[in-house]
Coordinates of C-alpha atoms in Angstrom, one line a residue:
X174 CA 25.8 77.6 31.3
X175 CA 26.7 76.9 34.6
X176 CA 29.9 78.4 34.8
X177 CA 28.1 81.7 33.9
X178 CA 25.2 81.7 36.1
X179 CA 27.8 81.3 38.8
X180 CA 29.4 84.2 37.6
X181 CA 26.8 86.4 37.1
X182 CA 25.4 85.6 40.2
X183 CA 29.2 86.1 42.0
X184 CA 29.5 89.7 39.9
X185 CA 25.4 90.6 41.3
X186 CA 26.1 90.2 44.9
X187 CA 26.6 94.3 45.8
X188 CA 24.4 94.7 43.1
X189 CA 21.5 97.4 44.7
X190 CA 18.5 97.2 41.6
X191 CA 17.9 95.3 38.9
X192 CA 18.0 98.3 36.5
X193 CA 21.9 99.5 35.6
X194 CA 21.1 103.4 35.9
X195 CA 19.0 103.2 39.1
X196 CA 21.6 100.8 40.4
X197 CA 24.1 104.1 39.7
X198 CA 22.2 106.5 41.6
X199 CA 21.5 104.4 44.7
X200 CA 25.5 103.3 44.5
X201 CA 26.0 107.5 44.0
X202 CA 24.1 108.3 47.2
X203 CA 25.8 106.2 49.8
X204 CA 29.3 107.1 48.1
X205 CA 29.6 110.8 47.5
X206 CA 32.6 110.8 48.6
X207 CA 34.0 109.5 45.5
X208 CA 31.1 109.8 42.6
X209 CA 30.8 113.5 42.5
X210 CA 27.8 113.5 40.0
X211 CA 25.8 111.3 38.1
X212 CA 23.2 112.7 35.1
X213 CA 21.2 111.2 31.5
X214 CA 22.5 110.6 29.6
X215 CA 24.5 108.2 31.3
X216 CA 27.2 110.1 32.5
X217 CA 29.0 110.0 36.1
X218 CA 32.0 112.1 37.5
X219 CA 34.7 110.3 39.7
X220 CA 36.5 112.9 42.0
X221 CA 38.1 112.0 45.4
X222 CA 40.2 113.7 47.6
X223 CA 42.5 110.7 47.8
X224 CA 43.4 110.9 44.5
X225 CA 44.6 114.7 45.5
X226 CA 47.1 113.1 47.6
X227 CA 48.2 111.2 44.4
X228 CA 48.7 114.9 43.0
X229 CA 50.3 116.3 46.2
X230 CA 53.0 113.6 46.3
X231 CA 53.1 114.5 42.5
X232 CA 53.7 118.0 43.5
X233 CA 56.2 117.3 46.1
X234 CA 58.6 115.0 43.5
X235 CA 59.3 118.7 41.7
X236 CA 60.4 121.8 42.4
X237 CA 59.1 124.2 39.8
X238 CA 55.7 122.5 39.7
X239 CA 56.3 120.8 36.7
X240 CA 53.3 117.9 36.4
X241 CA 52.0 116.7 33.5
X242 CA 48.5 115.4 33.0
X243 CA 47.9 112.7 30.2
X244 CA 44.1 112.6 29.1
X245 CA 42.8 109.4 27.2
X246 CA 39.7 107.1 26.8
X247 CA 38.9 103.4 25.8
X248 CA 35.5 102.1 25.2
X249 CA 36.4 98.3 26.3
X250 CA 36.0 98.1 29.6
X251 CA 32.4 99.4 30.4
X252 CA 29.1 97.8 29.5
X253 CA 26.6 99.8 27.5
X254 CA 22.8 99.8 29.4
X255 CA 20.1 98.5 27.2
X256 CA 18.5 101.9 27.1
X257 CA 21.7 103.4 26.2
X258 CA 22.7 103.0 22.4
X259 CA 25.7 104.2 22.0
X260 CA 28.8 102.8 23.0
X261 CA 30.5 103.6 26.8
X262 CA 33.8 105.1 27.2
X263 CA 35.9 105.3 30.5
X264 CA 38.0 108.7 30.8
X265 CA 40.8 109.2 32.6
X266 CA 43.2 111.9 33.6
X267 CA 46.6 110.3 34.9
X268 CA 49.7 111.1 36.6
X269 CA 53.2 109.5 36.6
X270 CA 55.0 109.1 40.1
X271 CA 58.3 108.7 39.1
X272 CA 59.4 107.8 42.6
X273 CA 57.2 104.6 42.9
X274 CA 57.0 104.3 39.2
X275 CA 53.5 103.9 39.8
X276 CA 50.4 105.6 37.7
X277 CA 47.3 106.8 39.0
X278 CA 44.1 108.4 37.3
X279 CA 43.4 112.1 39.8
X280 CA 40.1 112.3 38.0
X281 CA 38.1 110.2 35.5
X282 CA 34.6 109.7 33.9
X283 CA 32.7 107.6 32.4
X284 CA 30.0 108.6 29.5
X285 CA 28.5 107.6 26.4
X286 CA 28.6 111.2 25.4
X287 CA 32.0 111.5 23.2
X288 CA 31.7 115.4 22.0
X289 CA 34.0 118.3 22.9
X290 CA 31.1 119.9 25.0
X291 CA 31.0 116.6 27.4
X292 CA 34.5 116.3 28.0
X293 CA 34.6 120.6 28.5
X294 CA 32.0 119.9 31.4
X295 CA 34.0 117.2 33.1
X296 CA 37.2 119.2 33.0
X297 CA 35.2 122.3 34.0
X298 CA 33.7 119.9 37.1
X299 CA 37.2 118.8 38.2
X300 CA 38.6 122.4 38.2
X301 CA 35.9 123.5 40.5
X302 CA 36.1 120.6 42.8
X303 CA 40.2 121.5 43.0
X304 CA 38.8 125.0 44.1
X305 CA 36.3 124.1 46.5
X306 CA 38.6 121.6 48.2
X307 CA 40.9 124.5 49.4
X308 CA 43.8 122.1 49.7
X309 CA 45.2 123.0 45.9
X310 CA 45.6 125.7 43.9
X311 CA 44.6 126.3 40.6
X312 CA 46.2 125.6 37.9
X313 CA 48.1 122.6 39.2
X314 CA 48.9 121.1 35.7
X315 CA 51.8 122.7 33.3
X316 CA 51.0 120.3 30.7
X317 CA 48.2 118.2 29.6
X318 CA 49.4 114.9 27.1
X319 CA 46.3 113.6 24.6
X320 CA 46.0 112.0 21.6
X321 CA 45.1 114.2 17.7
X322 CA 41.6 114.2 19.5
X323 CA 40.0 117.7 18.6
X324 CA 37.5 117.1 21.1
X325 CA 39.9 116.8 23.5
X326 CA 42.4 119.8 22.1
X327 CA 39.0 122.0 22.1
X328 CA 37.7 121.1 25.8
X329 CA 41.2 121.5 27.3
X330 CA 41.6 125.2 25.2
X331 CA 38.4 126.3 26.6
X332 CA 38.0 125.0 29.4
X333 CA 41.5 125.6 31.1
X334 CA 43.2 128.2 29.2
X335 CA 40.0 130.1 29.1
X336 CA 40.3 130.4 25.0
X337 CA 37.5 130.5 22.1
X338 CA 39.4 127.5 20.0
X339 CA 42.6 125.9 19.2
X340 CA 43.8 129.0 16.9
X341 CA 44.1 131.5 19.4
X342 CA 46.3 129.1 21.2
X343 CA 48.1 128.9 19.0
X344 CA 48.7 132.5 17.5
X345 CA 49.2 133.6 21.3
X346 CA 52.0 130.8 21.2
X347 CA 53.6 132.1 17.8
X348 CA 53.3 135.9 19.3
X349 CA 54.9 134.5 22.4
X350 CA 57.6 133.1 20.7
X351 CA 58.5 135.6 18.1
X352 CA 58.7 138.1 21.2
X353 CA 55.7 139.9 20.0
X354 CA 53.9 139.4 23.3
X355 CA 54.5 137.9 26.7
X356 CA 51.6 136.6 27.2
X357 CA 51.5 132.8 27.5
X358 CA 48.7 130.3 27.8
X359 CA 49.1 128.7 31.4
X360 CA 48.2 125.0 30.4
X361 CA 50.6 124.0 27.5
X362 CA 48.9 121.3 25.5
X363 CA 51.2 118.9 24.1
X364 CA 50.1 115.8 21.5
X365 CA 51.5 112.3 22.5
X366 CA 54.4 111.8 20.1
X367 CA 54.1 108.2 19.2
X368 CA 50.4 108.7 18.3
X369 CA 51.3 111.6 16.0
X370 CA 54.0 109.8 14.7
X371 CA 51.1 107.0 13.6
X372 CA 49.1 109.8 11.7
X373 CA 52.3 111.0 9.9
X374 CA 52.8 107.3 8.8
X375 CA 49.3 106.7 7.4
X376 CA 49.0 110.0 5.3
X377 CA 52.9 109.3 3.6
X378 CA 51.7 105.6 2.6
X379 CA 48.8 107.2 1.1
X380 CA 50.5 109.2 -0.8
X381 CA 53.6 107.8 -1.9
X382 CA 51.9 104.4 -2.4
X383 CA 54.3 101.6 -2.8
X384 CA 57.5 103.9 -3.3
X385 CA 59.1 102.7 -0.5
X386 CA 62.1 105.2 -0.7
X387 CA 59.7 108.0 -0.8
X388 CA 58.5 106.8 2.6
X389 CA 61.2 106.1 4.0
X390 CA 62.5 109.4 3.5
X391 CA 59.5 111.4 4.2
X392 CA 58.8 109.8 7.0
X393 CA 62.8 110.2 9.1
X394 CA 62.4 113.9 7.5
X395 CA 59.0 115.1 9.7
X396 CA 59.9 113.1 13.0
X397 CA 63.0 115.4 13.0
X398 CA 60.9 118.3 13.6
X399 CA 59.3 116.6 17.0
X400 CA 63.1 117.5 18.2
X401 CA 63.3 121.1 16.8
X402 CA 63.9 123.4 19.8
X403 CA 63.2 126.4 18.1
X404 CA 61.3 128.6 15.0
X405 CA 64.7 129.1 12.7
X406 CA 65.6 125.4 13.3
X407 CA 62.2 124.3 11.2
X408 CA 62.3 127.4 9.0
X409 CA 65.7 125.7 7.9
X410 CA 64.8 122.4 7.3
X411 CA 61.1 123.9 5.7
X412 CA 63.3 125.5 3.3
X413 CA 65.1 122.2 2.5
X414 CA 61.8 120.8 2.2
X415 CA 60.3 122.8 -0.5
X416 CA 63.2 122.6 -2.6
X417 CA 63.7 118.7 -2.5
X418 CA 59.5 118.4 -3.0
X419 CA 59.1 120.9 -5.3
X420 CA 61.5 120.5 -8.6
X421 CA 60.7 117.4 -10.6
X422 CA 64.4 117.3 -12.2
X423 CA 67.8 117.6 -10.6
X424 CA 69.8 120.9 -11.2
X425 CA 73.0 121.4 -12.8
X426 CA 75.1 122.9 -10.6
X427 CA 74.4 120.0 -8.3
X428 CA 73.0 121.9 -5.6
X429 CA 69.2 120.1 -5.0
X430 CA 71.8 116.5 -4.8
X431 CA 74.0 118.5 -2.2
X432 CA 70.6 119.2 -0.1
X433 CA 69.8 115.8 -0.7
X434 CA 73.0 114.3 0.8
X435 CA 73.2 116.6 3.6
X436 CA 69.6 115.9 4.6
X437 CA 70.2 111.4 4.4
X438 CA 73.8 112.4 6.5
X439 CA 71.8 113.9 9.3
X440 CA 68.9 111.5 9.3
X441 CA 71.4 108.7 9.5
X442 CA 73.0 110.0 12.4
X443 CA 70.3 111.0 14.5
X444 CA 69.2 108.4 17.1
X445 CA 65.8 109.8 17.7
X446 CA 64.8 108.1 14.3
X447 CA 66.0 104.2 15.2
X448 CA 62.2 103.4 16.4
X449 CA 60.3 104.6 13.2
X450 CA 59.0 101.3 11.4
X451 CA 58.8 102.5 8.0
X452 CA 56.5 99.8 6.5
X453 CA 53.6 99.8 9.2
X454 CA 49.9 100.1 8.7
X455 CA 47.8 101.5 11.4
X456 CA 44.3 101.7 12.3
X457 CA 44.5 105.1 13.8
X458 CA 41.9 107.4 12.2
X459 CA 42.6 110.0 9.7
X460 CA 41.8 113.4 10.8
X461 CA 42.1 116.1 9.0
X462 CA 42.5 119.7 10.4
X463 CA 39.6 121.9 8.9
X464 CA 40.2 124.6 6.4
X465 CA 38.9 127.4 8.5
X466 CA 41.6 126.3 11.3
X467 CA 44.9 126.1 9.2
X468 CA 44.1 129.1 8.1
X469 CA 43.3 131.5 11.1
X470 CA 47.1 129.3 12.3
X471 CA 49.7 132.1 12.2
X472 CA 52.3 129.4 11.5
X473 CA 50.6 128.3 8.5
X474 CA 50.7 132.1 7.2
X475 CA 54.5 132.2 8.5
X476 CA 55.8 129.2 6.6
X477 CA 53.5 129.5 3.4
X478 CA 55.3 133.1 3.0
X479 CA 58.1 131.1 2.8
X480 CA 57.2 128.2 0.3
X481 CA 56.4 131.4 -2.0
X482 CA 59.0 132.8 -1.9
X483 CA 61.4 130.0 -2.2
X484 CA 59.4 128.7 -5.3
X485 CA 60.4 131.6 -7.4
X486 CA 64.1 131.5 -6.6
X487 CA 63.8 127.9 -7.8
X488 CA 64.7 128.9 -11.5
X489 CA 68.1 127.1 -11.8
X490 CA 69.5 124.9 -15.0
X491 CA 67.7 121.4 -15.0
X492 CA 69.2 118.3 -16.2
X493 CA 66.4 116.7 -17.9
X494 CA 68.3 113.5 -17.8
X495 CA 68.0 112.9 -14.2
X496 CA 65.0 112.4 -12.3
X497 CA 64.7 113.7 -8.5
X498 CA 63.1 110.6 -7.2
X499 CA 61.8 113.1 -4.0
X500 CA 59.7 115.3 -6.2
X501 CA 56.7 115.2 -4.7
X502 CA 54.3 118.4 -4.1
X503 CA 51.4 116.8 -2.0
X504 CA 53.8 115.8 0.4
X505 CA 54.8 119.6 0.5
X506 CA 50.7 120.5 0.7
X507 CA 50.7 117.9 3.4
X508 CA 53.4 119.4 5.5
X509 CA 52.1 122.8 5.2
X510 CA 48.4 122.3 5.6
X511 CA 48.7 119.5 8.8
X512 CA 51.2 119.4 10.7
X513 CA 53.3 123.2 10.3
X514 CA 49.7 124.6 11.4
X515 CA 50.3 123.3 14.9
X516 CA 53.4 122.9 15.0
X517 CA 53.7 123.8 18.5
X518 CA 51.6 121.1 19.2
X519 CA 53.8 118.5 18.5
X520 CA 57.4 119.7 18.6
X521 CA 59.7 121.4 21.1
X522 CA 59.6 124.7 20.0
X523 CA 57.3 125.8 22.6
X524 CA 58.6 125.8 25.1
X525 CA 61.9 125.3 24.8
X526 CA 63.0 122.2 26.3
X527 CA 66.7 122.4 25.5
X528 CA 67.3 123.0 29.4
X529 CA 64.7 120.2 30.1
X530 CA 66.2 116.9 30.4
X531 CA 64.3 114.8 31.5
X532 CA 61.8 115.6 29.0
X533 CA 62.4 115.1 25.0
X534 CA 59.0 113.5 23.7
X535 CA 55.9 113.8 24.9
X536 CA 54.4 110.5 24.9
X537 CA 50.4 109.4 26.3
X538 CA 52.1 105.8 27.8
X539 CA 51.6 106.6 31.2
X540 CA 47.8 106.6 30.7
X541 CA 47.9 103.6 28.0
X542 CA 49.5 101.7 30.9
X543 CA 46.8 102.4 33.1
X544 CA 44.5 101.2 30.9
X545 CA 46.8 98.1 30.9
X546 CA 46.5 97.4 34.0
X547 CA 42.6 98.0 34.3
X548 CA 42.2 95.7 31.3
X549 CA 44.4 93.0 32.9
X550 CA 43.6 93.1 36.4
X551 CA 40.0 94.4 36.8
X552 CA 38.6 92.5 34.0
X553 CA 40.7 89.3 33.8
X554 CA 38.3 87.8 36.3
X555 CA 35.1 88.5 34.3
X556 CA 36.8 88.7 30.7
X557 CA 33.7 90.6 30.2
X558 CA 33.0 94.3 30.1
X559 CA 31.3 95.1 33.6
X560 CA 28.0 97.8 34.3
X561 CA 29.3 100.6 35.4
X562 CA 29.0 100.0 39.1
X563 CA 30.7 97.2 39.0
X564 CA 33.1 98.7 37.4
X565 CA 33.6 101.8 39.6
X566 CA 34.1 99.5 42.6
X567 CA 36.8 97.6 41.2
X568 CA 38.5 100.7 39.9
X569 CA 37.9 102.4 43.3
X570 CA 39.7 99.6 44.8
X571 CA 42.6 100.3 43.1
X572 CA 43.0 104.0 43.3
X573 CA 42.8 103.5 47.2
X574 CA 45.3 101.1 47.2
X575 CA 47.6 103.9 45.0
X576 CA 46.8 107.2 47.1
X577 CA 47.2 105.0 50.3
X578 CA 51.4 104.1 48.9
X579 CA 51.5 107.7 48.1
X580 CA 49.9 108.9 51.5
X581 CA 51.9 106.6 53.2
X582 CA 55.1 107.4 51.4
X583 CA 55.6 103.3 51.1
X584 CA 58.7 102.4 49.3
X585 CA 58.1 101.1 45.8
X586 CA 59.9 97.8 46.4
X587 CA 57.6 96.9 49.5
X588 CA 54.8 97.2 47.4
X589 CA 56.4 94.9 44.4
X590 CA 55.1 91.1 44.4
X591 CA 58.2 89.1 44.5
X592 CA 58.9 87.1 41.1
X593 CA 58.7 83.3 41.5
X594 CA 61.9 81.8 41.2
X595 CA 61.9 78.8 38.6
X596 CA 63.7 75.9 39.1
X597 CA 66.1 74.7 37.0
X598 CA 66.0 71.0 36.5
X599 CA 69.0 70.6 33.5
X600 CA 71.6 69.2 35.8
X601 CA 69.2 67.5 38.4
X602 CA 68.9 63.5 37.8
X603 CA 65.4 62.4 37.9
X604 CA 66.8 59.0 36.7
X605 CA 64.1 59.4 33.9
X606 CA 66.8 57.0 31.5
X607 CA 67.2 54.6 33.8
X608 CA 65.3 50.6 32.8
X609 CA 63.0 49.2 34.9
X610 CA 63.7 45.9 36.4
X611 CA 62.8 43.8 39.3
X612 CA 65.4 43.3 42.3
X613 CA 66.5 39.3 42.4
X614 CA 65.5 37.9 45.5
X615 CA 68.0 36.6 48.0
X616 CA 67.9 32.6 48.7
X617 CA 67.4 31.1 51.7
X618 CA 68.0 27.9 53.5
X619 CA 65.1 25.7 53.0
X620 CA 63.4 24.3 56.5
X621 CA 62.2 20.7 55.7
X622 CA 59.8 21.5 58.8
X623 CA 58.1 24.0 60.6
X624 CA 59.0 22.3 63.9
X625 CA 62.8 20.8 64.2
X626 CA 63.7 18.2 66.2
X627 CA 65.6 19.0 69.5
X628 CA 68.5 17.0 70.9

């Protein structure tokens, strides 16, 4: 109990009232300069124009202007106000300097409002603070990084590409790249690979079950498309898809086993797969793309002309003796109702990174780690969630410290805390083997008196 008071009494020093929200709005008042707006419910904007040095020395690692923006929340790192019943999440929008290998939130906020309309607001916010600073120009991302969040994918569609939902981004994109238009959106919204890669796992063990060859298979088949450059490329492999899903028996002239083989030669061979744990559960939510979406998506329309028509050529000679152990048509339903309807979200075939790289997957790690290290370092003193001032100073702390290396242009490796070096102690002799024993004392003459007699 003591321990705690100390602590509590250690993390209310700076504290300015009693009350968490009041204690905001004084903190907001005196600091303007970095919490651009505070309203109920609890809700407050963090915009500096340090952290648009962070996206200068961003700007000035590329030549074509090529940033990306990752965009993520966690709800473990701020405390909830009594008078605020639902749960607090910190938002962050973060960018990678590959040069000091450092990343660094630009903008963030922190809200216990979780809807698409919120986060629309706080991007809306940021844009016009870009605008009013004068020292940017607008649009300064190319492409923003988030998890299957449709909260997120609506606010950023909105928002920065000025669009009434996620399907007219996505039928612009499929005009765009079937040359029907050239018209492009200017942000191009990309989901984080790995995170995708978790949804794809949980909806193939749900449906295949405990076939484990089915999973295996179904799994290494979709994360081949997340390297597909272009609309043909997955119109090939869709094709090979509805045949291997779609015909319960094998056929006589062999061909379904040829597709087969082909398919397991170039799933084998492709290194992009090595990472994929077949067997893995995940907590990641299941969400589901609503009807009306998939089917506004003109790649749903694009690829389910082509399931149709490549069912009825399926009318070859079966062999009722052997089994296709792939047949499996939800996995098809799957495939065409989930993922092919935004395809471009998720794959390369827009745009086409062939040229690119540098780039292959889009992944959301840069942000994750910076949620590492707020987790680790901010709150490994307290080991506690923190009020939200609290919290803002410590983060505050550390965005200086980044926009100050950036500023500054100091080297990486000055900046780096020097490993301790660990003694090795294998061929050192501490003579811990070694008996104790007592040394033998020397004799000496005996004196039969203190005083001798003198001649």
């Amino acid at each position: 109990m003591c321990t705690k008071k100390i602590k509590s009494q250690t993390l209310s020093k700076l504290d300015r009232d009693t009350d968490e929200f009041f204690d905001l709005i004084k903190m907001s008042r005196e600091n303007r300069q970095y919490i651009y707006r505070v309203f109920e419910p609890l809700t407050v904007y963090l915009f500096s124009i340090e952290q648009l040095e962070v996206i200068k020395h961003a700007l000035s690692q590329t030549n074509n202007g090529f940033i990306v923006l990752h965009l993520d929340a966690t709800g473990s790192v701020v405390h909830s106000p009594p008078e605020t019943k639902k749960r607090v999440y910190y938002y962050a929008g973060v960018v990678h300097i590959k040069d000091k290998e450092l990343v660094c939130p630009v903008f963030e906020m922190i809200t216990s409002e979780h809807d698409g309309y919120s986060i629309g607001s706080w991007l809306q916010a940021f844009e016009s603070f870009i605008v009013k600073s004068k020292q940017l120009k607008w649009s300064i991302f190319s492409y923003v990084v988030t998890d299957f969040s449709f909260a997120f994918i609506n606010a950023i569609t909105t928002q920065w590409n000025k669009m009434d939902d996620i399907s007219v981004y996505l039928n612009i994109v499929y005009d765009y790249i079937t040359s029907e238009t050239t018209v492009r959106p200017k942000i191009t919204l990309k989901l984080c690979c790995a995170h995708f890669m978790k949804l794809i796992t949980n909806d193939i063990n749900k449906i295949c079950g405990s076939n484990k060859t089915q999973k295996k298979f179904f799994k290494h088949s979709i994360a081949a498309v997340f390297m597909k450059t272009s609309l043909p490329e997955v119109e090939k492999w869709f094709k090979k898809m509805v045949l291997i899903t779609s015909k319960e028996f094998l056929d006589l002239d062999g061909k379904l086993s040829n597709v087969i083989s082909k398919m397991f030669d170039t799933l084998n061979n492709s290194k992009d797969l090595e990472d994929i744990d077949e067997e893995t559960e995940t907590e990641t939510e299941d969400t589901e793309i609503p009807h009306t979406l998939y089917q506004k998506s003109k790649f749903y329309r694009h690829f389910f002309k082509i399931c149709e028509q490549d069912k009825k050529m399926i009318n070859s000679a079966i062999d009722s003796d052997n089994i296709n152990i792939f047949y499996n048509p939800l996995i098809l339903d799957l495939i065409l109702k989930k993922y092919l309807p935004i395809l471009p979200l998720w794959s390369n075939i827009y745009p086409n990174l062939r040229d690119r790289d540098s780039i292959e997957r889009f992944s959301n790690a840069p942000v994750e780690n910076w949620f590492c290290q707020v987790k680790n370092n901010i709150l490994k003193t307290t080991g506690l969630r923190l009020r939200c001032t609290r919290f803002i100073r410590a983060v505050r702390e550390v965005v200086l410290s980044k926009s100050k290396e950036c500023a500054l242009n100091i080297d990486k490796n000055q900046c780096a805390i020097i490993k301790k070096k660990r003694i090795q102690t294998k061929n050192i002799d501490l003579g811990l083997e070694s008996e104790e024993n007592w040394n033998k004392k020397i004799k000496s003459d005996k004196k039969k008196s203190y005083f001798e007699k003198t001649n």
